[in-house]
Short mmCIF file of C-alpha atoms (C1' of nucleotides) in Angstrom, two decimals:
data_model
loop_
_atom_site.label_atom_id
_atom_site.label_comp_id
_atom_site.label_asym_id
_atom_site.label_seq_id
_atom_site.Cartn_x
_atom_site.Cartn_y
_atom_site.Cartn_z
CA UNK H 407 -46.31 -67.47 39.93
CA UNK H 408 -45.48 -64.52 38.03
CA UNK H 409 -46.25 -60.52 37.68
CA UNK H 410 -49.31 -59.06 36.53
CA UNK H 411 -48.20 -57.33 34.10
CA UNK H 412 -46.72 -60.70 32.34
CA UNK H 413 -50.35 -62.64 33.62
CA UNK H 414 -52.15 -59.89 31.28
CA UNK H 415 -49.67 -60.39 28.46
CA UNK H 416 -49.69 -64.21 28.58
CA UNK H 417 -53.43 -64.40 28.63
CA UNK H 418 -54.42 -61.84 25.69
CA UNK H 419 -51.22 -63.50 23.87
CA UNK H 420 -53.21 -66.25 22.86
CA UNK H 421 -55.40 -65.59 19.79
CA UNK H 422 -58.36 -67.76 21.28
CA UNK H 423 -58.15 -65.91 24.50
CA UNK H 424 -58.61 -62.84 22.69
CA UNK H 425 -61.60 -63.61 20.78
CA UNK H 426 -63.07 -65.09 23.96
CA UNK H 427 -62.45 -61.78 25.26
CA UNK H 428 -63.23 -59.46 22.86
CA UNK H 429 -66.83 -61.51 22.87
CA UNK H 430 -67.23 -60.64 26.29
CA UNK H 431 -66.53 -57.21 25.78
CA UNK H 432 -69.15 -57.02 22.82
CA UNK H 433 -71.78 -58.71 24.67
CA UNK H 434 -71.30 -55.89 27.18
CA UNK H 435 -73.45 -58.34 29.53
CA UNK H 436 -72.70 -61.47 32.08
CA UNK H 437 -72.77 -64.91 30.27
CA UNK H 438 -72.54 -68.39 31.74
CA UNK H 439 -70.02 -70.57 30.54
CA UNK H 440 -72.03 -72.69 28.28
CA UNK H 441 -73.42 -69.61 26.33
CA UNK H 442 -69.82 -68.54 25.80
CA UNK H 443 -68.67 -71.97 24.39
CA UNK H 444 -71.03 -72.27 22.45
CA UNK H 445 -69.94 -69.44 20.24
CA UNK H 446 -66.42 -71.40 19.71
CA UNK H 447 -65.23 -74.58 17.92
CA UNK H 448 -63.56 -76.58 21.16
CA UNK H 449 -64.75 -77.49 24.01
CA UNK H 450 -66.36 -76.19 27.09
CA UNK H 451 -63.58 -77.36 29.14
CA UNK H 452 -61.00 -75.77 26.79
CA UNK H 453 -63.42 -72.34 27.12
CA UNK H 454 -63.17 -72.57 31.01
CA UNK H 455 -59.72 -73.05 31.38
CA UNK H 456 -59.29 -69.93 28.94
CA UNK H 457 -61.44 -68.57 30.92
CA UNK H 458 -59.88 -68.87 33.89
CA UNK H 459 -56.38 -67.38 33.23
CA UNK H 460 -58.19 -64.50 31.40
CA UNK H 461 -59.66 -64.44 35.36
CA UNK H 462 -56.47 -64.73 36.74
CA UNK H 463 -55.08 -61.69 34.53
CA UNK H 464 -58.11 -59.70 35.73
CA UNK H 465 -59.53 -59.30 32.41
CA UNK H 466 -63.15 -61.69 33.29
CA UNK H 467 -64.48 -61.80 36.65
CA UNK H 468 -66.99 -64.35 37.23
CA UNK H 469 -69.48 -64.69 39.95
CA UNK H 470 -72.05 -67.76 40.66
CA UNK H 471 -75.56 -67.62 40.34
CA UNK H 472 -77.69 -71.32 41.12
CA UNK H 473 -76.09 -73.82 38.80
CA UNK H 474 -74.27 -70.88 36.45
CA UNK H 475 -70.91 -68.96 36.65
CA UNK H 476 -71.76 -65.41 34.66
CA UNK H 477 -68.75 -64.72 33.29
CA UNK H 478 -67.94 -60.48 32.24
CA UNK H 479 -65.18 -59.03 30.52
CA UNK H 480 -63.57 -56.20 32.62
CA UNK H 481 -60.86 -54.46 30.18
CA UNK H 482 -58.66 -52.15 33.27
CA UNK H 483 -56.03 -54.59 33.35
CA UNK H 484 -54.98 -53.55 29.83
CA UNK H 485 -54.53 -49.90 31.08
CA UNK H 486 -51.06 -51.58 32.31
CA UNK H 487 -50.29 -52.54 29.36
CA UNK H 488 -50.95 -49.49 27.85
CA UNK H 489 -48.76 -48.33 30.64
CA UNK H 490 -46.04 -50.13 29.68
CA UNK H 491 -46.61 -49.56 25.58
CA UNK H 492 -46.58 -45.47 26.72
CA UNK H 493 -42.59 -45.90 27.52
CA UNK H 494 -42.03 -47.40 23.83
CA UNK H 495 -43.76 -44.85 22.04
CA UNK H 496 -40.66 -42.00 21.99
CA UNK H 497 -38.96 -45.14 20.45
CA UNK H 498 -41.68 -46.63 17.80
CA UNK H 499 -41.39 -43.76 14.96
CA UNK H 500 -38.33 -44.57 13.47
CA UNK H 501 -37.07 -47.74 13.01
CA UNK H 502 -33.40 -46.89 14.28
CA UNK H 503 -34.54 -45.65 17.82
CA UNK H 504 -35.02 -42.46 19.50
CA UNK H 505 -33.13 -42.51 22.48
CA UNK H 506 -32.70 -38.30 21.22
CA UNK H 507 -36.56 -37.43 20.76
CA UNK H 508 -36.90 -39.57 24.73
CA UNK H 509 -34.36 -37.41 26.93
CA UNK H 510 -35.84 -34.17 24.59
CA UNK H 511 -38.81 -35.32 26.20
CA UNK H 512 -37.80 -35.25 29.69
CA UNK H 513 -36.53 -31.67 29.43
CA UNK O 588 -46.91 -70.57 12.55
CA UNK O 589 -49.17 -67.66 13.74
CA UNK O 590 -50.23 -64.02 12.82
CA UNK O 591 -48.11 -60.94 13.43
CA UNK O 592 -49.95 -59.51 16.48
CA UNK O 593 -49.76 -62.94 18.21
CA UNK O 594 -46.05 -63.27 17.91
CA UNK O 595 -45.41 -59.50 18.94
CA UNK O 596 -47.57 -60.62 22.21
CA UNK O 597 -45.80 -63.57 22.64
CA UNK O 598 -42.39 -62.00 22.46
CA UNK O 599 -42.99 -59.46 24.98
CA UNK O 600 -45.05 -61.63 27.25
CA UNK O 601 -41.74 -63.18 28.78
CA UNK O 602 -40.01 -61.14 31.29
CA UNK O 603 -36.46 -61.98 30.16
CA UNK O 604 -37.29 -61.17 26.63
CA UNK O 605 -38.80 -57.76 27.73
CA UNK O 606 -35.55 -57.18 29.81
CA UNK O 607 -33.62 -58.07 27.03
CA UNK O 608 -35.46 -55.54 24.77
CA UNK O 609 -35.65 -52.60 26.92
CA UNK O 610 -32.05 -52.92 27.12
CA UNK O 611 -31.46 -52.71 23.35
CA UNK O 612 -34.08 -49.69 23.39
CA UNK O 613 -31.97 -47.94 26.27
CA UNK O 614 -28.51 -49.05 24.61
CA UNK O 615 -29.87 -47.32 21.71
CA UNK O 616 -26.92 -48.82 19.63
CA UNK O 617 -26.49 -51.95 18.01
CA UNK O 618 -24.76 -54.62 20.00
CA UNK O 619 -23.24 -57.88 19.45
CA UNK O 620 -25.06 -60.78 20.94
CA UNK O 621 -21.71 -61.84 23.41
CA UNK O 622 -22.37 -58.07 24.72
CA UNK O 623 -26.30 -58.43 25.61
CA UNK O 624 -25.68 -61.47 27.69
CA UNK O 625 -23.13 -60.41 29.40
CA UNK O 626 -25.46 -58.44 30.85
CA UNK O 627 -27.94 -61.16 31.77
CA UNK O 628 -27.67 -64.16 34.15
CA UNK O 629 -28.44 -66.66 31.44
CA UNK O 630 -26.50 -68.74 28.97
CA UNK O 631 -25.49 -66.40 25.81
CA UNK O 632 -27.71 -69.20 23.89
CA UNK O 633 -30.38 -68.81 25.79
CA UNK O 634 -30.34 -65.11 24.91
CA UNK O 635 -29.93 -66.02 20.94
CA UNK O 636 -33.19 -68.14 21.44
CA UNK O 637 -35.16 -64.98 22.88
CA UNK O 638 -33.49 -62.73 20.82
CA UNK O 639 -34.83 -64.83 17.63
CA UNK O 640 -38.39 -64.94 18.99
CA UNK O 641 -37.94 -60.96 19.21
CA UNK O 642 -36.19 -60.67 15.39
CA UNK O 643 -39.15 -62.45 14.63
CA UNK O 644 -41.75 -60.33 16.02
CA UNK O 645 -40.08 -57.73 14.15
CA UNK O 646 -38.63 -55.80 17.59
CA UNK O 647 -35.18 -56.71 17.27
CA UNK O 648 -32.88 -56.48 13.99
CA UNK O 649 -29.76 -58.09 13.31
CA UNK O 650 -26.77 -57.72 11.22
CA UNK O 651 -24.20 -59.59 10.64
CA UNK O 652 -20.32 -57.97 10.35
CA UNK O 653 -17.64 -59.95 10.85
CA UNK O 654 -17.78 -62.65 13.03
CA UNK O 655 -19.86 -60.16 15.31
CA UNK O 656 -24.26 -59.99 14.64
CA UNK O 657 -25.14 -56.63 15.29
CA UNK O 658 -28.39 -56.64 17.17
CA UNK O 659 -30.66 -53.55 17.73
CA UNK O 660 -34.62 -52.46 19.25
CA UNK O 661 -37.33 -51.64 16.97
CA UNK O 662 -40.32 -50.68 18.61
CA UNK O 663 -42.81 -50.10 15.94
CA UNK O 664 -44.35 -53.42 15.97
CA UNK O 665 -45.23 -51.95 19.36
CA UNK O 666 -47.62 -49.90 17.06
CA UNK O 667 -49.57 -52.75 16.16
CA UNK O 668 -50.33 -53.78 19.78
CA UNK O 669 -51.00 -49.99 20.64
CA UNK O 670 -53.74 -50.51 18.02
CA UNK O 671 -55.30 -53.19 19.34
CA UNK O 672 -55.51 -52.18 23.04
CA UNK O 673 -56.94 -48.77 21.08
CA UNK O 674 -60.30 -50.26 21.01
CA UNK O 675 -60.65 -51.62 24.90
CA UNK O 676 -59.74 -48.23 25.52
CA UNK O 677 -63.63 -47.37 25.82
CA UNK O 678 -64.15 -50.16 28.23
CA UNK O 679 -61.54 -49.65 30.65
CA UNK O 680 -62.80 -47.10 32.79
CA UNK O 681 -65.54 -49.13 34.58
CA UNK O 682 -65.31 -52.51 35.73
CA UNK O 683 -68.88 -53.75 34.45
CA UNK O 684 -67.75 -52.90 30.77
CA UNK O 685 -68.95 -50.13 28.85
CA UNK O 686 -70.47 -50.53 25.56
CA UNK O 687 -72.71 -47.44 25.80
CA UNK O 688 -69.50 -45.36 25.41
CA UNK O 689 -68.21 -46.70 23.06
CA UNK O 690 -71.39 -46.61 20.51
CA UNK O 691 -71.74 -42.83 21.45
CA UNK O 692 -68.26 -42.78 20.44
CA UNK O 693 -69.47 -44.27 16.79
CA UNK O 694 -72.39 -40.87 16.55
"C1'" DT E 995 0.57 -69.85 11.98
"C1'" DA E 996 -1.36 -70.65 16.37
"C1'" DT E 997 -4.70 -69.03 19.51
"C1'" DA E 998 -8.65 -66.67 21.14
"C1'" DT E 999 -13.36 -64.92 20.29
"C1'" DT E 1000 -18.12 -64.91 18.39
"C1'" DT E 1001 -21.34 -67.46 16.82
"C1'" DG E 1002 -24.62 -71.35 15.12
"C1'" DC E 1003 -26.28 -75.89 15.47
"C1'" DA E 1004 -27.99 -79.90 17.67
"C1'" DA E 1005 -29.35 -82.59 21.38
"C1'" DC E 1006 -31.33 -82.72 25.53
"C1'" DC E 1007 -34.38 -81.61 29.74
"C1'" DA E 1008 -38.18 -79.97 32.64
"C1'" DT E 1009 -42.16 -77.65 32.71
"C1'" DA E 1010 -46.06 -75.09 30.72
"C1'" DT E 1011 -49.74 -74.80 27.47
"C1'" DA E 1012 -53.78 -75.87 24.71
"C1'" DG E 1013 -56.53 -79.05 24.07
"C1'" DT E 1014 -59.19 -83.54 24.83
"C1'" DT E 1015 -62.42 -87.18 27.26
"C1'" DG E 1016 -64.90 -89.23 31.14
"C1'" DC E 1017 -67.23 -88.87 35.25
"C1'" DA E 1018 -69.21 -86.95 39.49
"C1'" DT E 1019 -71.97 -83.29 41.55
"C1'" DA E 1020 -75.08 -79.57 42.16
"C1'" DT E 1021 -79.05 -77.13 40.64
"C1'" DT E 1022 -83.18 -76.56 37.96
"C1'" DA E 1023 -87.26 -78.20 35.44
"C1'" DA E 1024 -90.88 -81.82 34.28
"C1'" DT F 714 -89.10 -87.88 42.13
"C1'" DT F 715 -86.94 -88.16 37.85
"C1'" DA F 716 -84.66 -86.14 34.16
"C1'" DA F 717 -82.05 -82.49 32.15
"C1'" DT F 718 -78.49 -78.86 32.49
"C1'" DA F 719 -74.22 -76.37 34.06
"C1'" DT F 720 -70.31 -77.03 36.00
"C1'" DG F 721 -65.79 -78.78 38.26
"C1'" DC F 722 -62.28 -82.10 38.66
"C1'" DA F 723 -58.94 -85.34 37.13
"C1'" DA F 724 -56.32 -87.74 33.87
"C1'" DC F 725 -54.30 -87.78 29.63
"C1'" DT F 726 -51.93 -86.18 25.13
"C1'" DA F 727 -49.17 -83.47 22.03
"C1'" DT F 728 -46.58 -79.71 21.36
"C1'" DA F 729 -44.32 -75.31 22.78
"C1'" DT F 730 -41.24 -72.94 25.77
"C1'" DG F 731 -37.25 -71.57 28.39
"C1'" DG F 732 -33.38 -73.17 29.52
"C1'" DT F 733 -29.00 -76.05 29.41
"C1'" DT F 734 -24.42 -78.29 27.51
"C1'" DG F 735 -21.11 -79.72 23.97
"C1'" DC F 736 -19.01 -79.07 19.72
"C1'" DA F 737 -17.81 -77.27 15.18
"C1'" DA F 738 -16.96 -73.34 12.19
"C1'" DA F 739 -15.81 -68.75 11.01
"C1'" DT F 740 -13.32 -64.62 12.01
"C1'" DA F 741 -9.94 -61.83 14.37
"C1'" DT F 742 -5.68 -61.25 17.01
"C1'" DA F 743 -0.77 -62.40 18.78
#
DNA sequence: TATATTTGCAACCATATAGTTGCATATTAA
DNA sequence: TTAATATGCAACTATATGGTTGCAAATATA
């Protein structure tokens, strides 16, 4: 489909997706899929298809237990993107660029 | 339409627009839009659409003179997502989450 | 002035996205 | 065994997205 670095950006690009997440995170434990929905306005279906391209970006892994999928947030795959940010950041302090203060950097 | 962090996602969560960008960062100059898609495969409209999205997530500005619309990278909104991967940094280095760390963090 | 260049605007298209509802199925509890 | 619960799957809808083409207008050049 596509890379994983645009599969992260995609799924924590959607404000829903993010608070999904950032519940996850808080709760710091495994949740089933109804417990999580619950917490939002729409519905359970709209929570696990959320949750399933946060999944596919690597940022929830879920594993079954009986009639439950425990759902937990696992933040590494935003390390990339800090990866990526960590280029931009020779470039982010003034608004004109900084292609100087870059190659000063590399020397 | 949608909050600042959102669109700064969504314009960097397409490839092409992230190309497009890190050419402007690397040109380091401003450059009319005819001259950025030259140096793409796409239609030169295509590359006005995704340079709007990026004017309006703040990481592109343009300027007209002349005929010509000057176009040129600004990272800082680049900031703003820097900030908010800031707090997931405390999670990031184990996969089961860790909100222990980042409460000790808080004392 | 006549021509070439840079651009914007509008219409259009295919596909993706964010959400919904309804129903079937598997597991657990009474 | 019967009823309740958690979930997946499929179909559907509306809108957004990434791209295209054609044309008109403004500016620059011959």
């Amino acid at each position: 489909m596509q890379d994983k670095i645009t599969k992260i950006l995609k799924a924590i690009a959607d404000p829903t997706r993010r608070e999904i997440f950032h519940a996850l995170v808080l709760a710091a434990t495994a949740m089933p899929i109804t417990q999580i929905s619950n917490q939002f306005e729409i519905s359970r279906q709209g929570i696990t298809k959320h949750l399933k391209t946060l999944e596919e970006a690597g940022l929830v892994q879920i594993n079954a237990k009986g009639r439950e999928r425990y759902c937990q947030a696992d933040a590494q795959p935003l390390k990339e993107v800090n990866q990526w940010l960590k280029f931009y950041e020779h470039f982010w302090d003034n608004a004109l660029g900084n292609l100087g203060s870059y190659l000063d950097s590399k020397s």
